[in-house]
Short mmCIF file of C-alpha atoms in Angstrom, two decimals:
data_model
loop_
_atom_site.label_atom_id
_atom_site.label_comp_id
_atom_site.label_asym_id
_atom_site.label_seq_id
_atom_site.Cartn_x
_atom_site.Cartn_y
_atom_site.Cartn_z
CA MET J 1 -0.41 0.50 0.08
CA THR J 2 1.22 3.57 -0.66
CA VAL J 3 1.32 6.64 1.60
CA GLN J 4 -1.80 8.13 -1.14
CA GLN J 5 -4.12 4.84 -0.46
CA ALA J 6 -3.35 5.38 3.02
CA LEU J 7 -4.69 8.50 2.71
CA ARG J 8 -7.86 7.96 1.42
CA ILE J 9 -10.39 10.10 4.09
CA VAL J 10 -14.28 9.94 4.48
CA ASP J 11 -15.35 13.54 3.66
CA GLU J 12 -18.24 14.15 6.68
CA ASP J 13 -20.00 17.69 4.98
CA GLU J 14 -17.63 21.07 6.45
CA GLU J 15 -21.21 22.87 6.48
CA GLY J 16 -22.31 20.28 9.10
CA ILE J 17 -19.77 20.49 11.51
CA ASP J 18 -19.93 24.23 10.53
CA ASN J 19 -23.17 24.43 11.72
CA ALA J 20 -22.92 22.23 14.43
CA PHE J 21 -19.78 24.52 15.87
CA ARG J 22 -22.28 27.40 15.60
CA ARG J 23 -25.51 25.87 16.89
CA ASP J 24 -22.96 24.73 20.03
CA VAL J 25 -21.97 28.35 20.75
CA LEU J 26 -24.39 30.60 20.63
CA ARG J 27 -26.46 28.28 22.42
CA GLY J 28 -23.42 27.83 24.96
CA LEU J 29 -23.52 31.71 25.45
CA SER J 30 -27.14 32.40 25.73
CA GLU J 31 -27.17 29.69 29.08
CA PRO J 32 -26.95 31.37 32.76
CA GLN J 33 -23.39 28.86 32.80
CA LYS J 34 -21.98 29.65 29.66
CA ALA J 35 -20.53 27.14 28.00
CA VAL J 36 -18.86 25.56 25.12
CA PRO J 37 -18.52 21.93 24.48
CA ALA J 38 -14.48 21.04 24.50
CA ARG J 39 -14.48 19.02 21.28
CA TRP J 40 -14.21 22.41 20.23
CA PHE J 41 -11.28 23.21 21.39
CA TYR J 42 -9.61 20.78 18.40
CA ASP J 43 -8.76 23.35 15.34
CA GLU J 44 -5.86 22.66 13.80
CA ARG J 45 -4.32 25.37 17.05
CA GLY J 46 -5.93 23.48 19.65
CA SER J 47 -4.64 20.36 18.54
CA GLU J 48 -1.31 20.95 18.35
CA LEU J 49 -1.42 22.68 21.59
CA PHE J 50 -2.80 20.05 22.92
CA GLU J 51 0.19 17.68 22.18
CA GLU J 52 2.76 20.12 23.53
CA ILE J 53 0.31 20.18 26.96
CA THR J 54 0.64 16.00 26.99
CA ARG J 55 4.84 16.75 27.03
CA LEU J 56 4.78 18.99 29.44
CA PRO J 57 5.97 17.59 32.74
CA GLU J 58 3.23 18.30 35.13
CA TYR J 59 0.95 16.46 32.89
CA TYR J 60 0.84 13.25 33.76
CA PRO J 61 -1.80 11.22 31.87
CA THR J 62 -0.30 10.55 28.29
CA ARG J 63 3.15 9.58 30.11
CA ALA J 64 0.91 7.32 32.48
CA GLU J 65 -0.55 5.89 30.05
CA LYS J 66 2.58 5.26 27.66
CA GLU J 67 3.58 3.07 30.16
CA ILE J 68 1.08 0.72 30.26
CA LEU J 69 0.39 0.66 26.90
CA ARG J 70 4.37 -0.04 26.67
CA ALA J 71 4.26 -2.34 29.72
CA HIS J 72 1.53 -4.61 28.46
CA GLY J 73 1.99 -6.00 25.28
CA SER J 74 2.13 -9.56 25.51
CA ASP J 75 -1.40 -8.82 27.80
CA PHE J 76 -3.13 -7.19 24.90
CA ARG J 77 -2.69 -9.70 22.74
CA ARG J 78 -2.81 -12.17 24.61
CA SER J 79 -6.81 -10.13 25.92
CA ILE J 80 -7.77 -9.07 22.70
CA GLY J 81 -5.92 -11.34 19.53
CA ALA J 82 -4.61 -10.49 17.01
CA GLY J 83 -6.16 -9.51 12.97
CA ARG J 84 -9.29 -7.12 14.28
CA ALA J 85 -9.22 -3.11 12.66
CA VAL J 86 -8.21 -0.69 15.64
CA VAL J 87 -10.83 2.40 15.35
CA GLU J 88 -9.40 4.86 17.00
CA PHE J 89 -12.11 7.45 18.22
CA GLY J 90 -10.60 10.86 18.44
CA SER J 91 -7.25 10.38 16.70
CA GLY J 92 -5.47 13.36 17.50
CA SER J 93 -2.12 12.60 17.07
CA SER J 94 -1.87 9.53 17.00
CA ALA J 95 1.36 9.13 19.75
CA LYS J 96 0.52 6.67 21.33
CA THR J 97 -1.61 4.18 18.94
CA PRO J 98 1.47 2.93 17.44
CA LEU J 99 2.43 1.17 20.35
CA LEU J 100 -1.10 -0.65 20.78
CA LEU J 101 -0.71 -1.64 16.81
CA GLN J 102 3.02 -3.51 17.39
CA ALA J 103 1.40 -5.44 20.28
CA ILE J 104 -1.63 -6.99 18.39
CA GLU J 105 -1.08 -6.87 14.75
CA PRO J 106 -4.40 -5.80 13.70
CA ALA J 107 -6.12 -5.75 10.15
CA ALA J 108 -6.16 -1.71 9.83
CA TYR J 109 -6.19 1.22 11.47
CA VAL J 110 -9.21 3.44 11.26
CA PRO J 111 -8.47 7.51 13.10
CA ILE J 112 -11.11 9.72 13.32
CA ASP J 113 -10.74 13.21 14.39
CA ILE J 114 -12.93 16.49 13.50
CA SER J 115 -9.45 18.33 12.26
CA GLY J 116 -8.70 17.41 9.06
CA ASP J 117 -5.74 19.21 8.30
CA PHE J 118 -4.55 17.65 11.16
CA LEU J 119 -5.90 14.39 10.64
CA ARG J 120 -4.35 13.87 7.51
CA ALA J 121 -0.99 15.22 8.21
CA SER J 122 -0.34 12.29 11.49
CA ALA J 123 -2.17 9.99 9.12
CA ARG J 124 0.51 10.95 6.88
CA ARG J 125 3.26 9.83 9.46
CA LEU J 126 2.38 6.63 11.06
CA ALA J 127 1.74 5.47 7.04
CA GLU J 128 5.62 5.82 6.80
CA LYS J 129 5.64 4.93 10.32
CA LEU J 130 3.89 1.29 9.41
CA PRO J 131 3.99 0.66 5.91
CA ASP J 132 2.30 -2.51 5.24
CA LEU J 133 -0.86 -1.32 7.87
CA PRO J 134 -4.24 -0.58 6.33
CA ILE J 135 -4.85 3.49 7.06
CA HIS J 136 -8.83 4.48 6.40
CA PRO J 137 -9.10 7.87 7.68
CA VAL J 138 -12.05 9.63 8.29
CA GLU J 139 -12.53 12.86 9.07
CA ALA J 140 -15.93 13.19 11.65
CA ASP J 141 -17.84 14.07 14.73
CA PHE J 142 -16.82 11.35 16.72
CA THR J 143 -19.25 12.08 19.12
CA GLN J 144 -21.51 11.04 16.38
CA PRO J 145 -22.90 8.02 14.38
CA VAL J 146 -19.84 7.48 12.25
CA THR J 147 -19.57 5.88 8.57
CA MET J 148 -17.48 2.85 8.52
CA PRO J 149 -14.67 2.54 5.79
CA ALA J 150 -16.52 -0.25 3.35
CA GLU J 151 -12.87 -1.75 3.81
CA ILE J 152 -13.17 -2.97 7.14
CA GLU J 153 -16.79 -4.75 6.35
CA GLY J 154 -17.16 -7.91 7.98
CA VAL J 155 -14.04 -7.75 9.47
CA ALA J 156 -13.54 -7.82 13.70
CA ARG J 157 -13.20 -4.91 15.31
CA LEU J 158 -11.82 -2.63 18.49
CA GLY J 159 -12.45 0.91 19.50
CA PHE J 160 -9.03 3.25 20.82
CA PHE J 161 -10.58 5.36 23.10
CA PRO J 162 -7.05 6.64 24.72
CA GLY J 163 -5.80 9.87 26.47
CA SER J 164 -9.48 10.20 29.45
CA THR J 165 -11.47 11.71 26.46
CA ILE J 166 -14.12 9.88 28.23
CA GLY J 167 -13.74 12.58 31.66
CA ASN J 168 -14.72 15.66 29.32
CA MET J 169 -17.95 14.81 29.28
CA VAL J 170 -20.94 14.43 32.49
CA PRO J 171 -21.92 11.06 32.92
CA ARG J 172 -24.83 11.37 31.01
CA THR J 173 -23.01 12.13 27.67
CA ALA J 174 -20.19 10.16 28.61
CA VAL J 175 -22.90 6.90 28.37
CA ASP J 176 -24.08 8.39 25.21
CA LEU J 177 -21.14 7.79 23.55
CA LEU J 178 -19.81 4.83 24.19
CA ARG J 179 -23.74 3.39 23.23
CA GLY J 180 -22.57 5.32 19.81
CA MET J 181 -19.67 3.57 19.87
CA ARG J 182 -21.63 0.30 20.80
CA GLU J 183 -23.07 1.05 17.86
CA THR J 184 -20.30 2.52 15.15
CA LEU J 185 -18.69 -0.81 16.04
CA GLU J 186 -21.22 -3.03 15.80
CA ARG J 187 -22.53 -2.11 12.99
CA GLY J 188 -20.50 -4.69 9.60
CA SER J 189 -18.16 -6.93 12.44
CA PRO J 190 -18.49 -10.70 11.98
CA ASP J 191 -20.97 -12.84 13.39
CA GLY J 192 -20.14 -14.15 16.89
CA HIS J 193 -16.96 -10.82 17.58
CA PRO J 194 -18.67 -8.70 19.58
CA PRO J 195 -16.22 -5.76 19.48
CA LEU J 196 -13.44 -4.40 22.46
CA LEU J 197 -13.01 -0.96 23.38
CA LEU J 198 -10.16 0.12 25.14
CA ILE J 199 -10.34 2.99 27.18
CA GLY J 200 -8.07 5.46 28.97
CA MET J 201 -9.72 6.63 32.17
CA ASP J 202 -7.57 8.88 34.83
CA ARG J 203 -8.07 8.39 38.21
CA ILE J 204 -8.96 9.88 41.12
CA LYS J 205 -5.94 11.81 43.39
CA SER J 206 -4.60 15.02 45.12
CA ARG J 207 -5.26 17.85 43.99
CA LYS J 208 -1.91 19.62 44.23
CA ILE J 209 -1.22 16.71 41.29
CA LEU J 210 -3.77 17.76 39.06
CA ILE J 211 -4.42 21.79 39.64
CA PRO J 212 -0.94 21.36 37.60
CA ALA J 213 -1.45 19.77 35.58
CA TYR J 214 -4.07 21.51 34.35
CA ASP J 215 -2.91 25.10 34.46
CA ASP J 216 0.66 24.29 33.86
CA ALA J 217 3.66 27.14 34.65
CA LYS J 218 4.75 28.18 30.87
CA GLY J 219 0.69 28.66 30.57
CA VAL J 220 0.20 26.13 27.89
CA THR J 221 -3.44 25.12 28.93
CA ALA J 222 -4.35 28.76 29.14
CA GLY J 223 -2.90 29.31 25.80
CA PHE J 224 -5.30 26.14 24.40
CA ASN J 225 -8.35 27.33 26.48
CA LEU J 226 -8.21 31.34 25.52
CA ASN J 227 -7.55 29.84 21.93
CA LEU J 228 -11.03 28.43 21.28
CA LEU J 229 -11.94 31.96 21.56
CA THR J 230 -9.55 32.52 18.85
CA ARG J 231 -11.04 30.57 16.88
CA ILE J 232 -14.68 31.81 17.42
CA ASN J 233 -13.97 35.47 16.04
CA ARG J 234 -11.71 33.58 13.29
CA GLU J 235 -15.03 31.04 12.28
CA LEU J 236 -17.93 32.90 13.59
CA ALA J 237 -16.99 36.34 13.14
CA GLY J 238 -16.66 36.69 16.38
CA ASP J 239 -15.33 40.35 18.38
CA MET J 240 -14.92 38.61 21.67
CA PRO J 241 -11.78 40.37 23.47
CA VAL J 242 -8.93 37.36 23.55
CA ASP J 243 -7.10 39.73 26.32
CA ALA J 244 -10.21 40.58 28.54
CA PHE J 245 -10.10 36.20 29.92
CA ARG J 246 -8.40 34.70 32.10
CA HIS J 247 -7.27 30.61 32.04
CA ARG J 248 -9.05 29.17 35.48
CA ALA J 249 -8.79 25.53 36.56
CA ILE J 250 -10.55 24.39 39.42
CA TRP J 251 -10.80 20.93 41.76
CA ASN J 252 -14.05 20.16 42.17
CA ASP J 253 -14.26 17.84 44.88
CA ASP J 254 -17.94 16.49 45.39
CA ILE J 255 -18.22 15.25 41.83
CA ALA J 256 -14.59 14.67 41.36
CA ARG J 257 -13.81 16.81 38.17
CA ILE J 258 -11.34 19.54 37.20
CA GLU J 259 -13.12 22.40 35.67
CA MET J 260 -11.25 24.50 33.14
CA HIS J 261 -13.11 28.38 32.85
CA LEU J 262 -12.18 31.27 30.99
CA GLU J 263 -13.31 34.45 33.21
CA ALA J 264 -14.26 37.60 32.38
CA GLN J 265 -11.54 40.18 33.98
CA ARG J 266 -13.55 43.36 33.23
CA ASP J 267 -17.23 44.09 32.24
CA ILE J 268 -17.31 43.09 28.77
CA GLY J 269 -19.57 43.05 25.68
CA PHE J 270 -18.72 41.64 21.87
CA THR J 271 -21.10 39.98 19.88
CA VAL J 272 -20.90 36.36 17.95
CA ALA J 273 -22.72 35.34 14.44
CA GLY J 274 -24.44 39.07 14.62
CA ARG J 275 -26.13 38.01 18.17
CA ALA J 276 -24.77 40.46 20.92
CA PHE J 277 -23.69 38.89 24.83
CA THR J 278 -22.70 40.85 27.66
CA MET J 279 -20.76 39.53 30.87
CA GLN J 280 -19.79 40.90 33.75
CA ALA J 281 -16.40 40.95 35.73
CA GLY J 282 -15.61 37.56 37.41
CA GLU J 283 -18.67 35.80 35.02
CA THR J 284 -16.89 32.11 33.19
CA ILE J 285 -17.22 30.67 30.37
CA HIS J 286 -16.94 27.13 31.29
CA THR J 287 -14.45 24.96 28.37
CA GLU J 288 -13.96 21.68 29.81
CA ASN J 289 -14.96 18.69 32.88
CA SER J 290 -12.24 16.10 33.49
CA HIS J 291 -13.37 13.62 35.55
CA LYS J 292 -11.88 11.25 37.27
CA TYR J 293 -12.58 7.11 38.04
CA GLY J 294 -12.06 4.45 40.83
CA ARG J 295 -12.41 1.35 40.18
CA ARG J 296 -16.11 0.81 40.88
CA SER J 297 -17.06 4.48 39.14
CA ALA J 298 -15.47 3.73 35.85
CA ALA J 299 -16.64 -0.05 35.55
CA ALA J 300 -20.62 1.36 36.06
CA LEU J 301 -20.00 4.20 33.68
CA LEU J 302 -18.90 1.52 31.31
CA LEU J 303 -21.90 -1.29 32.05
CA ALA J 304 -24.56 1.67 31.45
CA GLY J 305 -23.05 2.40 28.51
CA GLY J 306 -23.75 -1.48 27.08
CA TRP J 307 -19.83 -2.50 28.19
CA THR J 308 -17.95 -4.75 29.83
CA PRO J 309 -15.30 -4.59 32.60
CA VAL J 310 -13.10 -7.81 30.55
CA ASP J 311 -9.31 -6.02 32.01
CA ARG J 312 -7.60 -3.78 33.13
CA TRP J 313 -3.56 -2.51 33.68
CA ASN J 314 -2.91 0.87 35.63
CA ASP J 315 0.84 2.69 35.84
CA HIS J 316 3.27 2.07 38.39
CA GLU J 317 2.30 5.25 40.33
CA SER J 318 -1.66 3.82 39.95
CA GLN J 319 -2.46 7.26 38.73
CA PHE J 320 -4.21 6.02 35.44
CA MET J 321 -5.60 2.79 34.37
CA VAL J 322 -6.19 1.11 30.62
CA ILE J 323 -9.63 -0.58 31.12
CA LEU J 324 -10.83 -3.27 28.12
CA ALA J 325 -14.56 -4.00 27.70
CA GLU J 326 -16.36 -6.08 25.44
CA ALA J 327 -20.01 -5.63 23.92
CA SER J 328 -22.57 -6.54 26.22
CA PRO J 329 -24.84 -8.94 25.34
CA LEU J 330 -28.20 -7.23 25.41
CA ARG J 331 -30.85 -8.54 28.14
CA SER J 332 -34.42 -7.36 28.66
CA ALA J 333 -34.54 -7.97 32.25
CA PRO J 334 -32.02 -6.64 34.37
#
């Protein structure tokens, strides 16, 4: 397979993505607690900034997850088996993916990401690194149903969702996403081979570790958060005064999550897509949650989403966990 063949893209309609961005921003800025879904962080610049975040000394999740992926390759091969199509939801740079792909000998790799330019560049790099692996990138919003490439029809699937992205969603949305992933992976799967899901989840830990991970000394996370305003201004004809906002990271112990906000430092007014908004000093736009899990809460979330945990691995400090789950049999009774 040539690199060009590997870069076959199944495009989601661009107008659909643009309309969804506009809808989410306008609706979120109209709510009493202003909010914008975290998925809109990831334009090309946002994706680049997040990759920089993953290399920061304060940001432990990537290092911990890579440790797990490196240390347990033989376990993954035994539990997952060879010959599955690996479908990665929100693939980003695919930096951790080769650790898994080299361990389990997959039939194909299907990265899904909303940032098309970033997806294509990442797929090109991976195709050069693994030239014998069929790669079928899909540009799409993975929070919605995704049509799989025809090339993996009838091939058993392994969903791959690393990086604790599931923690960015409130439980209701996370359960909906897990159910949607199951539906995406089951469609076209062979009988007798239920889909599997390998998912990363961040564990509950000390506030002294958590806050710096989301408010680093170099200010990269702050830039990542503020870039959302720059994207709104560029793509939605906004005039939000970016310099009037500051990044805040808060630990909400009652519901075990880090919250990221953009706080107005003075009274401001602005327009987005022709609509006027105002904010008072101290008012915030809630941009991200990062829920943290214990063993039981992680299992409960997966079960609610239609997945039964079958194996689990931790890093040596037990800061992070990677869970293998199988699509649960459908039942008509509890």
